[in-house]
Amino acid sequence: MILHLNILLSANITMKTNKSLLSLTVASTLALTSAGVSAAGFQLAEYSSTGLGRAYAGEAAMADNASAQWRNPAMLTYLEGTQLSTGAIYVDPNLDVEGTVSHPTFGQHNASSKDFANSAVIPNFYLSHQINKQWFAGLALGTNYGMETELESGFAGSHFGNQAMIKTVEVNLNLAYQLNADWSLGGGLRYVMGEGHFGAVTPNHLPSTPTPITGGVLPAAGSTLKYMEGDDTAFGWQLGTAWQINPDHRIGFTYKSEVEMELEGYATGVGFGLALANAKDSGSMTLALPATAEIASHHQVTEALALHMSVNWTDWSSFEKLEAVLNNYGTQMVKVENWEDNYRFAIGATYQVDSKLAVRTGIAYDTSAVSDQNRTITIPETDRTWLSLGATYDVSKALTLDAGITYIMAKDASIKESRGYDSDDSAEKVGGQFVGTTTGNVWLIGVQANYRF
């Protein structure tokens, strides 16, 4: 997630509370640092290596293994006995930004940064259990949202943002009921732990000492303009249903609620008051993890060949602005966002080569969560195309192994900051206007083991 400026004076914000529970959970279960450039905004799609191989096509209608509950809890009703799935996906984003910064006083400067989105390993764990012929339960650990970007030291556009991170860990408790041979229902409680930080610094083309200007003092080059850090825990929910039209065709639908997080901690920096130049003030910032929905289908075309399709929607239009609410210095506008809803379209296929080996492939198109006007440096959000391959090998009747690989092509897109909002205009007055282009791609490589007891 991005945090650019609404400042003219130097600001340095840090938010941080309740890290013991989150740190313990991350270290002992998932230990993840997520690079959220594989789906729209700071959303992550990488919940299983099985689905990765078909570009996550048809997921709300798929029941390959215990990981199926993550996208649709109703699919638990297709899993017999007790099943366990666990694995990890390596995310290697390669994002570049190139442009120039023009300042009326300090001239024009090259503003480029290579490979500024950090790589990550995203682990997962799933357990399903058939209680009786109609009732099924499941436990899932993974993540739906995460990102980390860090622009190069000396980046000339750093006054609009030079680093951003959001990290979430999610635990689901799911329950499903099979109404009859045709219909299944499922739901779950989501417990989300999250933390984040966001920062910006004055670029190196400014003077090395503070400089008086009209309306204030221009901070020296290398000064921290803004840095925020905090964490929170919150609850959400999910619902899903599956319709088995006939033995060869199935449709699934699922919905995940919005999860509102209140990142709490403290703030420091003269941008929020002169007294905070070397002091701290407690504060918070609301971050909405948006609602999502998916409709998907599974079609067994022949005994060996199956096709899968899905359409996903994410309510990114709920992400309108970022505001810091400080205990002593009031509400401070951090950034106007004005994101828009995102859609994802995917189609995939699975082919059963023999009794032990299945191969799969898929293609997907992920639309951007921002308009051209609202694209920013720290998250250079743009359209993406997914190309995927994968396979499953049956080691025994109980144990199967999955592997998947995906190449994501990000559409080249322009960026201009300021975008016309007051917060951007203030940042432009500090370091100048940025005009440039973002390019990039992402590699995803995943492995997974599944066991039936």
Short mmCIF file of C-alpha atoms in Angstrom, two decimals:
data_model
loop_
_atom_site.label_atom_id
_atom_site.label_comp_id
_atom_site.label_asym_id
_atom_site.label_seq_id
_atom_site.Cartn_x
_atom_site.Cartn_y
_atom_site.Cartn_z
CA MET A 1 0.00 0.00 0.00
CA ILE A 2 1.20 3.46 -0.71
CA LEU A 3 1.92 6.44 1.41
CA HIS A 4 2.92 9.59 -0.33
CA LEU A 5 2.93 13.08 1.11
CA ASN A 6 0.66 15.87 2.22
CA ILE A 7 3.52 17.88 3.58
CA LEU A 8 5.79 20.77 2.91
CA LEU A 9 7.71 20.42 6.15
CA SER A 10 9.59 17.35 7.30
CA ALA A 11 7.57 14.54 8.84
CA ASN A 12 8.57 11.20 10.30
CA ILE A 13 5.72 8.93 11.41
CA THR A 14 5.99 5.61 13.10
CA MET A 15 3.12 3.47 14.32
CA LYS A 16 3.66 0.37 16.40
CA THR A 17 1.69 -1.62 19.00
CA ASN A 18 0.82 -5.19 19.95
CA LYS A 19 3.66 -6.76 17.94
CA SER A 20 4.26 -9.68 20.27
CA LEU A 21 1.28 -11.74 19.08
CA LEU A 22 1.87 -10.99 15.42
CA SER A 23 5.62 -11.59 15.60
CA LEU A 24 5.15 -14.87 17.43
CA THR A 25 2.53 -16.04 14.93
CA VAL A 26 4.62 -15.08 11.93
CA ALA A 27 7.77 -16.69 13.32
CA SER A 28 6.14 -19.92 14.42
CA THR A 29 3.68 -20.52 11.58
CA LEU A 30 4.04 -18.48 8.42
CA ALA A 31 7.07 -16.18 8.76
CA LEU A 32 6.16 -14.33 5.59
CA THR A 33 7.17 -11.13 3.90
CA SER A 34 4.74 -10.59 1.06
CA ALA A 35 5.44 -8.80 -2.17
CA GLY A 36 1.99 -7.73 -3.24
CA VAL A 37 2.53 -7.28 -6.93
CA SER A 38 1.05 -10.55 -8.16
CA ALA A 39 -2.57 -9.40 -7.97
CA ALA A 40 -4.33 -6.03 -8.01
CA GLY A 41 -3.41 -3.46 -5.39
CA PHE A 42 -1.74 -5.23 -2.47
CA GLN A 43 -3.85 -8.37 -2.89
CA LEU A 44 -2.26 -11.83 -3.02
CA ALA A 45 -3.74 -14.71 -5.00
CA GLU A 46 -1.11 -17.31 -4.07
CA TYR A 47 -2.95 -19.62 -1.72
CA SER A 48 -1.92 -23.00 -3.18
CA SER A 49 0.51 -24.51 -5.68
CA THR A 50 -2.30 -26.66 -7.11
CA GLY A 51 -4.27 -23.62 -8.27
CA LEU A 52 -1.11 -21.79 -9.30
CA GLY A 53 -0.61 -24.23 -12.17
CA ARG A 54 -3.95 -23.24 -13.77
CA ALA A 55 -3.63 -19.47 -13.05
CA TYR A 56 -6.23 -19.93 -10.28
CA ALA A 57 -8.97 -20.55 -12.81
CA GLY A 58 -12.18 -22.04 -11.42
CA GLU A 59 -10.99 -22.02 -7.80
CA ALA A 60 -14.39 -21.51 -6.15
CA ALA A 61 -15.56 -24.71 -7.87
CA MET A 62 -12.44 -26.84 -7.30
CA ALA A 63 -11.89 -29.51 -4.63
CA ASP A 64 -8.39 -30.85 -5.30
CA ASN A 65 -7.33 -31.03 -1.66
CA ALA A 66 -7.71 -29.33 1.73
CA SER A 67 -6.58 -25.97 0.28
CA ALA A 68 -9.95 -25.71 -1.54
CA GLN A 69 -11.58 -24.21 1.58
CA TRP A 70 -9.49 -21.03 1.27
CA ARG A 71 -11.40 -19.87 -1.80
CA ASN A 72 -14.75 -21.55 -1.08
CA PRO A 73 -15.56 -23.23 2.26
CA ALA A 74 -18.44 -25.12 0.62
CA MET A 75 -15.90 -27.22 -1.27
CA LEU A 76 -15.06 -28.98 2.01
CA THR A 77 -18.07 -31.21 1.31
CA TYR A 78 -16.13 -32.81 -1.56
CA LEU A 79 -13.21 -33.87 0.67
CA GLU A 80 -13.57 -37.33 2.25
CA GLY A 81 -12.04 -38.27 5.59
CA THR A 82 -9.23 -36.13 6.98
CA GLN A 83 -6.88 -34.32 4.61
CA LEU A 84 -3.84 -32.08 5.07
CA SER A 85 -2.15 -29.77 2.58
CA THR A 86 0.90 -27.59 3.10
CA GLY A 87 3.35 -25.80 0.85
CA ALA A 88 4.89 -22.50 -0.17
CA ILE A 89 5.08 -20.19 -3.17
CA TYR A 90 8.14 -18.12 -4.02
CA VAL A 91 7.28 -14.70 -5.44
CA ASP A 92 9.97 -12.91 -7.47
CA PRO A 93 8.71 -9.52 -8.68
CA ASN A 94 10.83 -7.45 -11.07
CA LEU A 95 9.44 -3.92 -11.12
CA ASP A 96 11.22 -0.88 -12.52
CA VAL A 97 10.32 2.78 -12.66
CA GLU A 98 12.00 5.33 -14.91
CA GLY A 99 11.35 9.02 -15.18
CA THR A 100 12.43 12.52 -14.32
CA VAL A 101 11.80 14.96 -11.50
CA SER A 102 11.56 18.66 -12.38
CA HIS A 103 11.89 21.33 -9.69
CA PRO A 104 11.48 25.06 -10.49
CA THR A 105 14.49 25.92 -8.31
CA PHE A 106 16.72 22.82 -8.32
CA GLY A 107 16.30 21.73 -11.94
CA GLN A 108 15.59 18.39 -13.64
CA HIS A 109 16.94 15.07 -12.39
CA ASN A 110 16.77 11.44 -13.50
CA ALA A 111 14.44 9.40 -11.27
CA SER A 112 14.84 5.67 -11.80
CA SER A 113 14.77 2.59 -9.58
CA LYS A 114 15.30 -1.04 -10.60
CA ASP A 115 13.75 -4.15 -9.05
CA PHE A 116 12.25 -2.25 -6.11
CA ALA A 117 9.58 -4.80 -5.08
CA ASN A 118 11.02 -7.35 -2.64
CA SER A 119 10.87 -11.10 -3.19
CA ALA A 120 8.99 -13.30 -0.74
CA VAL A 121 8.11 -16.85 0.25
CA ILE A 122 4.40 -17.28 0.99
CA PRO A 123 3.66 -20.46 2.99
CA ASN A 124 0.27 -22.06 3.65
CA PHE A 125 -1.33 -24.81 5.74
CA TYR A 126 -4.76 -26.46 5.42
CA LEU A 127 -6.58 -29.20 7.33
CA SER A 128 -10.01 -30.64 6.50
CA HIS A 129 -12.11 -33.20 8.37
CA GLN A 130 -15.34 -35.00 7.49
CA ILE A 131 -17.47 -35.06 10.64
CA ASN A 132 -20.22 -37.19 9.11
CA LYS A 133 -21.99 -37.59 5.75
CA GLN A 134 -23.26 -34.01 5.80
CA TRP A 135 -20.96 -31.92 8.01
CA PHE A 136 -17.35 -30.96 7.28
CA ALA A 137 -14.85 -28.72 9.11
CA GLY A 138 -11.61 -27.06 8.13
CA LEU A 139 -8.66 -25.00 9.37
CA ALA A 140 -6.66 -22.75 7.04
CA LEU A 141 -3.60 -20.54 7.51
CA GLY A 142 -2.41 -18.20 4.76
CA THR A 143 -2.62 -14.62 3.56
CA ASN A 144 -4.87 -12.60 1.26
CA TYR A 145 -2.98 -9.29 1.34
CA GLY A 146 0.65 -8.23 1.45
CA MET A 147 3.32 -6.17 -0.31
CA GLU A 148 6.75 -4.64 0.17
CA THR A 149 8.46 -2.07 -2.03
CA GLU A 150 11.69 -0.21 -1.37
CA LEU A 151 13.01 2.25 -3.91
CA GLU A 152 16.74 2.72 -4.39
CA SER A 153 18.68 5.04 -2.13
CA GLY A 154 18.91 8.45 -3.78
CA PHE A 155 15.75 8.00 -5.88
CA ALA A 156 14.88 11.52 -7.01
CA GLY A 157 11.14 10.99 -6.53
CA SER A 158 11.45 9.81 -2.92
CA HIS A 159 9.42 12.77 -1.64
CA PHE A 160 6.34 11.00 -3.07
CA GLY A 161 7.28 7.79 -1.24
CA ASN A 162 10.35 5.56 -1.04
CA GLN A 163 9.09 2.51 0.87
CA ALA A 164 5.85 0.74 1.71
CA MET A 165 4.89 -2.55 3.35
CA ILE A 166 1.72 -4.30 4.41
CA LYS A 167 1.89 -7.82 5.81
CA THR A 168 -1.04 -9.99 6.88
CA VAL A 169 -1.44 -13.46 8.36
CA GLU A 170 -4.90 -15.03 8.35
CA VAL A 171 -6.41 -17.97 10.22
CA ASN A 172 -9.74 -19.40 8.99
CA LEU A 173 -12.10 -21.73 10.83
CA ASN A 174 -14.56 -23.16 8.31
CA LEU A 175 -17.71 -25.29 8.43
CA ALA A 176 -19.64 -26.77 5.50
CA TYR A 177 -22.93 -28.61 5.09
CA GLN A 178 -24.08 -30.79 2.18
CA LEU A 179 -27.78 -30.10 1.66
CA ASN A 180 -28.19 -32.85 -0.93
CA ALA A 181 -26.37 -34.36 -3.87
CA ASP A 182 -26.63 -31.06 -5.77
CA TRP A 183 -26.07 -28.28 -3.23
CA SER A 184 -23.49 -27.47 -0.56
CA LEU A 185 -23.08 -24.46 1.73
CA GLY A 186 -20.07 -23.28 3.70
CA GLY A 187 -18.90 -20.43 5.88
CA GLY A 188 -16.01 -19.40 8.03
CA LEU A 189 -14.60 -16.99 10.58
CA ARG A 190 -11.44 -15.12 9.56
CA TYR A 191 -8.92 -13.84 12.09
CA VAL A 192 -6.48 -11.43 10.46
CA MET A 193 -3.22 -10.13 11.93
CA GLY A 194 -1.59 -7.27 10.06
CA GLU A 195 1.21 -4.74 10.22
CA GLY A 196 2.62 -2.13 7.91
CA HIS A 197 4.97 0.76 7.41
CA PHE A 198 5.08 3.58 4.90
CA GLY A 199 7.74 6.21 4.32
CA ALA A 200 9.11 9.08 2.25
CA VAL A 201 12.31 11.13 2.36
CA THR A 202 13.56 14.33 0.77
CA PRO A 203 15.54 13.69 -2.44
CA ASN A 204 19.27 14.31 -2.77
CA HIS A 205 18.90 17.19 -5.22
CA LEU A 206 17.72 19.45 -2.39
CA PRO A 207 20.21 21.52 -0.34
CA SER A 208 22.14 19.66 2.37
CA THR A 209 20.86 22.02 5.06
CA PRO A 210 17.33 23.28 5.87
CA THR A 211 16.39 26.15 3.57
CA PRO A 212 13.86 28.90 4.44
CA ILE A 213 11.13 29.24 1.83
CA THR A 214 7.81 31.05 1.64
CA GLY A 215 5.48 29.46 4.17
CA GLY A 216 8.07 27.43 6.07
CA VAL A 217 11.42 25.67 5.92
CA LEU A 218 12.43 23.19 3.22
CA PRO A 219 13.93 20.10 4.92
CA ALA A 220 17.49 19.12 4.08
CA ALA A 221 18.26 16.39 1.56
CA GLY A 222 17.91 12.93 3.08
CA SER A 223 15.47 14.05 5.79
CA THR A 224 12.67 11.68 6.67
CA LEU A 225 9.45 13.26 5.50
CA LYS A 226 7.12 10.51 6.61
CA TYR A 227 7.48 7.12 8.14
CA MET A 228 4.54 5.24 9.65
CA GLU A 229 4.50 1.84 11.27
CA GLY A 230 1.78 -0.07 13.10
CA ASP A 231 -0.20 -3.24 13.57
CA ASP A 232 -3.63 -4.56 14.50
CA THR A 233 -5.83 -7.67 14.57
CA ALA A 234 -9.39 -7.92 13.24
CA PHE A 235 -12.12 -10.39 12.31
CA GLY A 236 -13.90 -11.08 9.05
CA TRP A 237 -16.05 -13.80 7.54
CA GLN A 238 -16.62 -15.74 4.35
CA LEU A 239 -19.51 -17.61 2.75
CA GLY A 240 -19.67 -19.99 -0.19
CA THR A 241 -21.93 -22.34 -2.06
CA ALA A 242 -21.52 -25.06 -4.70
CA TRP A 243 -24.02 -26.37 -7.24
CA GLN A 244 -23.32 -29.78 -8.75
CA ILE A 245 -25.34 -29.44 -11.94
CA ASN A 246 -24.56 -33.01 -12.95
CA PRO A 247 -21.61 -35.37 -12.44
CA ASP A 248 -19.50 -33.46 -14.99
CA HIS A 249 -20.36 -29.80 -14.34
CA ARG A 250 -20.17 -27.68 -11.18
CA ILE A 251 -20.54 -24.00 -10.30
CA GLY A 252 -19.20 -22.33 -7.15
CA PHE A 253 -19.71 -18.90 -5.62
CA THR A 254 -17.91 -17.35 -2.68
CA TYR A 255 -17.77 -14.00 -0.86
CA LYS A 256 -15.22 -12.68 1.64
CA SER A 257 -16.10 -9.71 3.82
CA GLU A 258 -14.13 -6.48 4.14
CA VAL A 259 -11.76 -6.48 7.11
CA GLU A 260 -11.11 -3.08 8.67
CA MET A 261 -7.80 -2.74 10.47
CA GLU A 262 -6.89 0.12 12.80
CA LEU A 263 -3.10 0.39 12.65
CA GLU A 264 -2.19 1.90 16.00
CA GLY A 265 1.07 3.30 17.29
CA TYR A 266 2.76 6.67 17.52
CA ALA A 267 3.80 9.57 15.31
CA THR A 268 6.80 11.85 15.17
CA GLY A 269 7.88 14.69 12.85
CA VAL A 270 7.47 18.42 12.42
CA GLY A 271 4.96 17.90 9.63
CA PHE A 272 2.45 17.18 12.38
CA GLY A 273 3.55 20.01 14.67
CA LEU A 274 6.82 21.61 15.68
CA ALA A 275 6.68 19.92 19.06
CA LEU A 276 6.90 16.54 17.33
CA ALA A 277 10.28 17.26 15.73
CA ASN A 278 11.97 15.19 18.44
CA ALA A 279 8.94 13.79 20.24
CA LYS A 280 6.17 11.26 19.72
CA ASP A 281 2.39 11.36 19.68
CA SER A 282 0.16 8.29 19.78
CA GLY A 283 -2.04 7.78 16.77
CA SER A 284 -3.77 5.41 14.37
CA MET A 285 -4.67 4.94 10.72
CA THR A 286 -7.54 2.93 9.26
CA LEU A 287 -6.74 0.40 6.55
CA ALA A 288 -9.56 -1.49 4.82
CA LEU A 289 -8.78 -4.91 3.38
CA PRO A 290 -11.50 -5.01 0.69
CA ALA A 291 -14.33 -7.48 0.18
CA THR A 292 -13.99 -10.00 -2.64
CA ALA A 293 -16.29 -12.32 -4.60
CA GLU A 294 -15.78 -15.11 -7.11
CA ILE A 295 -17.99 -17.14 -9.42
CA ALA A 296 -16.34 -20.18 -10.96
CA SER A 297 -17.08 -23.35 -12.88
CA HIS A 298 -15.57 -26.81 -13.38
CA HIS A 299 -16.33 -28.90 -16.47
CA GLN A 300 -15.22 -32.51 -16.96
CA VAL A 301 -15.17 -32.51 -20.77
CA THR A 302 -13.81 -36.04 -21.14
CA GLU A 303 -12.57 -38.67 -18.72
CA ALA A 304 -9.08 -37.16 -18.94
CA LEU A 305 -9.72 -33.45 -19.69
CA ALA A 306 -11.34 -30.81 -17.45
CA LEU A 307 -11.81 -27.09 -18.03
CA HIS A 308 -12.05 -24.41 -15.33
CA MET A 309 -13.20 -20.78 -15.48
CA SER A 310 -13.67 -17.97 -12.98
CA VAL A 311 -14.42 -14.27 -12.59
CA ASN A 312 -13.23 -12.43 -9.49
CA TRP A 313 -14.22 -9.03 -8.11
CA THR A 314 -12.42 -6.97 -5.45
CA ASP A 315 -14.02 -3.92 -3.83
CA TRP A 316 -10.99 -1.64 -4.14
CA SER A 317 -13.31 1.37 -4.46
CA SER A 318 -13.60 1.23 -0.66
CA PHE A 319 -9.97 2.41 -0.51
CA GLU A 320 -10.55 6.16 -0.81
CA LYS A 321 -7.98 7.82 1.43
CA LEU A 322 -5.42 7.41 4.19
CA GLU A 323 -5.65 9.55 7.30
CA ALA A 324 -3.54 9.60 10.43
CA VAL A 325 -5.53 10.35 13.59
CA LEU A 326 -3.16 11.68 16.26
CA ASN A 327 -4.12 12.05 19.90
CA ASN A 328 -2.73 15.59 20.32
CA TYR A 329 -2.34 16.86 16.77
CA GLY A 330 -5.67 15.86 15.23
CA THR A 331 -6.50 14.24 11.90
CA GLN A 332 -3.85 14.56 9.20
CA MET A 333 -4.56 13.72 5.56
CA VAL A 334 -1.85 11.35 4.40
CA LYS A 335 -2.98 10.48 0.90
CA VAL A 336 -6.06 10.63 -1.31
CA GLU A 337 -6.27 7.22 -3.04
CA ASN A 338 -9.57 6.94 -4.94
CA TRP A 339 -8.96 3.37 -6.14
CA GLU A 340 -11.55 1.53 -8.23
CA ASP A 341 -12.98 -2.00 -8.28
CA ASN A 342 -10.83 -4.65 -9.90
CA TYR A 343 -11.85 -7.70 -11.97
CA ARG A 344 -9.94 -10.88 -12.79
CA PHE A 345 -10.80 -13.34 -15.59
CA ALA A 346 -9.21 -16.80 -15.77
CA ILE A 347 -9.52 -19.99 -17.78
CA GLY A 348 -7.58 -23.18 -17.23
CA ALA A 349 -7.41 -26.89 -18.05
CA THR A 350 -6.33 -30.10 -16.33
CA TYR A 351 -5.33 -33.25 -18.21
CA GLN A 352 -4.97 -36.65 -16.53
CA VAL A 353 -1.98 -38.16 -18.33
CA ASP A 354 -2.20 -41.51 -16.49
CA SER A 355 -3.28 -42.88 -13.12
CA LYS A 356 -0.46 -41.02 -11.33
CA LEU A 357 0.22 -37.81 -13.27
CA ALA A 358 -2.04 -34.83 -13.99
CA VAL A 359 -0.85 -31.70 -15.78
CA ARG A 360 -2.55 -28.32 -15.91
CA THR A 361 -2.28 -24.89 -17.48
CA GLY A 362 -4.10 -21.58 -17.35
CA ILE A 363 -4.23 -17.96 -18.43
CA ALA A 364 -5.67 -14.99 -16.54
CA TYR A 365 -6.14 -11.25 -16.98
CA ASP A 366 -6.07 -9.02 -13.91
CA THR A 367 -7.35 -5.45 -14.35
CA SER A 368 -5.74 -2.57 -12.51
CA ALA A 369 -7.23 -1.20 -9.28
CA VAL A 370 -6.37 2.40 -10.23
CA SER A 371 -7.07 4.76 -13.09
CA ASP A 372 -4.17 6.28 -15.00
CA GLN A 373 -4.54 9.43 -12.91
CA ASN A 374 -4.27 7.64 -9.57
CA ARG A 375 -1.26 5.41 -10.35
CA THR A 376 1.62 6.13 -7.97
CA ILE A 377 5.31 5.34 -7.66
CA THR A 378 5.24 3.17 -4.55
CA ILE A 379 2.59 0.82 -5.96
CA PRO A 380 2.79 1.20 -9.76
CA GLU A 381 -0.52 -0.61 -10.19
CA THR A 382 -1.35 -1.76 -13.74
CA ASP A 383 -3.07 -4.55 -15.73
CA ARG A 384 -1.48 -8.02 -15.62
CA THR A 385 -1.56 -11.18 -17.73
CA TRP A 386 -0.87 -14.60 -16.14
CA LEU A 387 0.59 -17.64 -17.95
CA SER A 388 0.71 -20.80 -15.83
CA LEU A 389 1.80 -24.45 -15.88
CA GLY A 390 1.57 -27.12 -13.18
CA ALA A 391 1.35 -30.80 -12.33
CA THR A 392 0.24 -33.25 -9.64
CA TYR A 393 1.95 -36.58 -9.01
CA ASP A 394 0.38 -39.35 -6.92
CA VAL A 395 3.17 -40.83 -4.84
CA SER A 396 0.67 -43.20 -3.22
CA LYS A 397 -3.07 -43.38 -2.56
CA ALA A 398 -2.51 -41.14 0.46
CA LEU A 399 0.23 -38.74 -0.70
CA THR A 400 0.25 -36.39 -3.69
CA LEU A 401 2.76 -33.69 -4.65
CA ASP A 402 1.95 -30.48 -6.55
CA ALA A 403 4.15 -28.01 -8.39
CA GLY A 404 3.26 -24.87 -10.32
CA ILE A 405 4.97 -22.01 -12.11
CA THR A 406 3.53 -18.72 -13.38
CA TYR A 407 4.90 -15.80 -15.35
CA ILE A 408 3.03 -12.52 -14.94
CA MET A 409 3.45 -9.71 -17.47
CA ALA A 410 2.63 -6.25 -16.14
CA LYS A 411 1.43 -3.74 -18.70
CA ASP A 412 3.73 -0.72 -19.16
CA ALA A 413 2.05 2.33 -17.68
CA SER A 414 2.69 6.02 -17.11
CA ILE A 415 2.93 7.74 -13.72
CA LYS A 416 2.63 11.43 -12.91
CA GLU A 417 2.87 12.95 -9.47
CA SER A 418 1.44 15.30 -8.30
CA ARG A 419 -1.90 13.90 -9.40
CA GLY A 420 -3.75 17.11 -8.55
CA TYR A 421 -4.60 16.40 -4.90
CA ASP A 422 -3.54 18.78 -2.11
CA SER A 423 -1.38 16.14 -0.44
CA ASP A 424 0.50 15.49 -3.71
CA ASP A 425 0.82 19.20 -4.46
CA SER A 426 2.54 19.74 -1.12
CA ALA A 427 5.00 16.95 -1.89
CA GLU A 428 5.68 18.43 -5.33
CA LYS A 429 6.58 21.75 -3.71
CA VAL A 430 9.22 19.94 -1.66
CA GLY A 431 11.02 17.97 -4.38
CA GLY A 432 9.44 18.69 -7.76
CA GLN A 433 7.10 16.95 -10.21
CA PHE A 434 7.67 13.32 -11.21
CA VAL A 435 6.82 12.06 -14.71
CA GLY A 436 7.75 8.53 -15.71
CA THR A 437 6.86 4.97 -16.68
CA THR A 438 6.66 1.67 -14.83
CA THR A 439 7.50 -1.73 -16.34
CA GLY A 440 7.67 -5.15 -14.76
CA ASN A 441 7.04 -8.87 -14.49
CA VAL A 442 6.66 -11.48 -11.76
CA TRP A 443 7.73 -15.11 -11.45
CA LEU A 444 5.81 -17.45 -9.11
CA ILE A 445 7.09 -20.92 -8.25
CA GLY A 446 5.21 -23.18 -5.84
CA VAL A 447 5.36 -26.66 -4.33
CA GLN A 448 2.82 -28.44 -2.12
CA ALA A 449 2.26 -31.79 -0.41
CA ASN A 450 -1.20 -33.28 0.23
CA TYR A 451 -1.97 -36.21 2.50
CA ARG A 452 -5.18 -38.17 3.07
CA PHE A 453 -5.50 -40.01 6.37
#
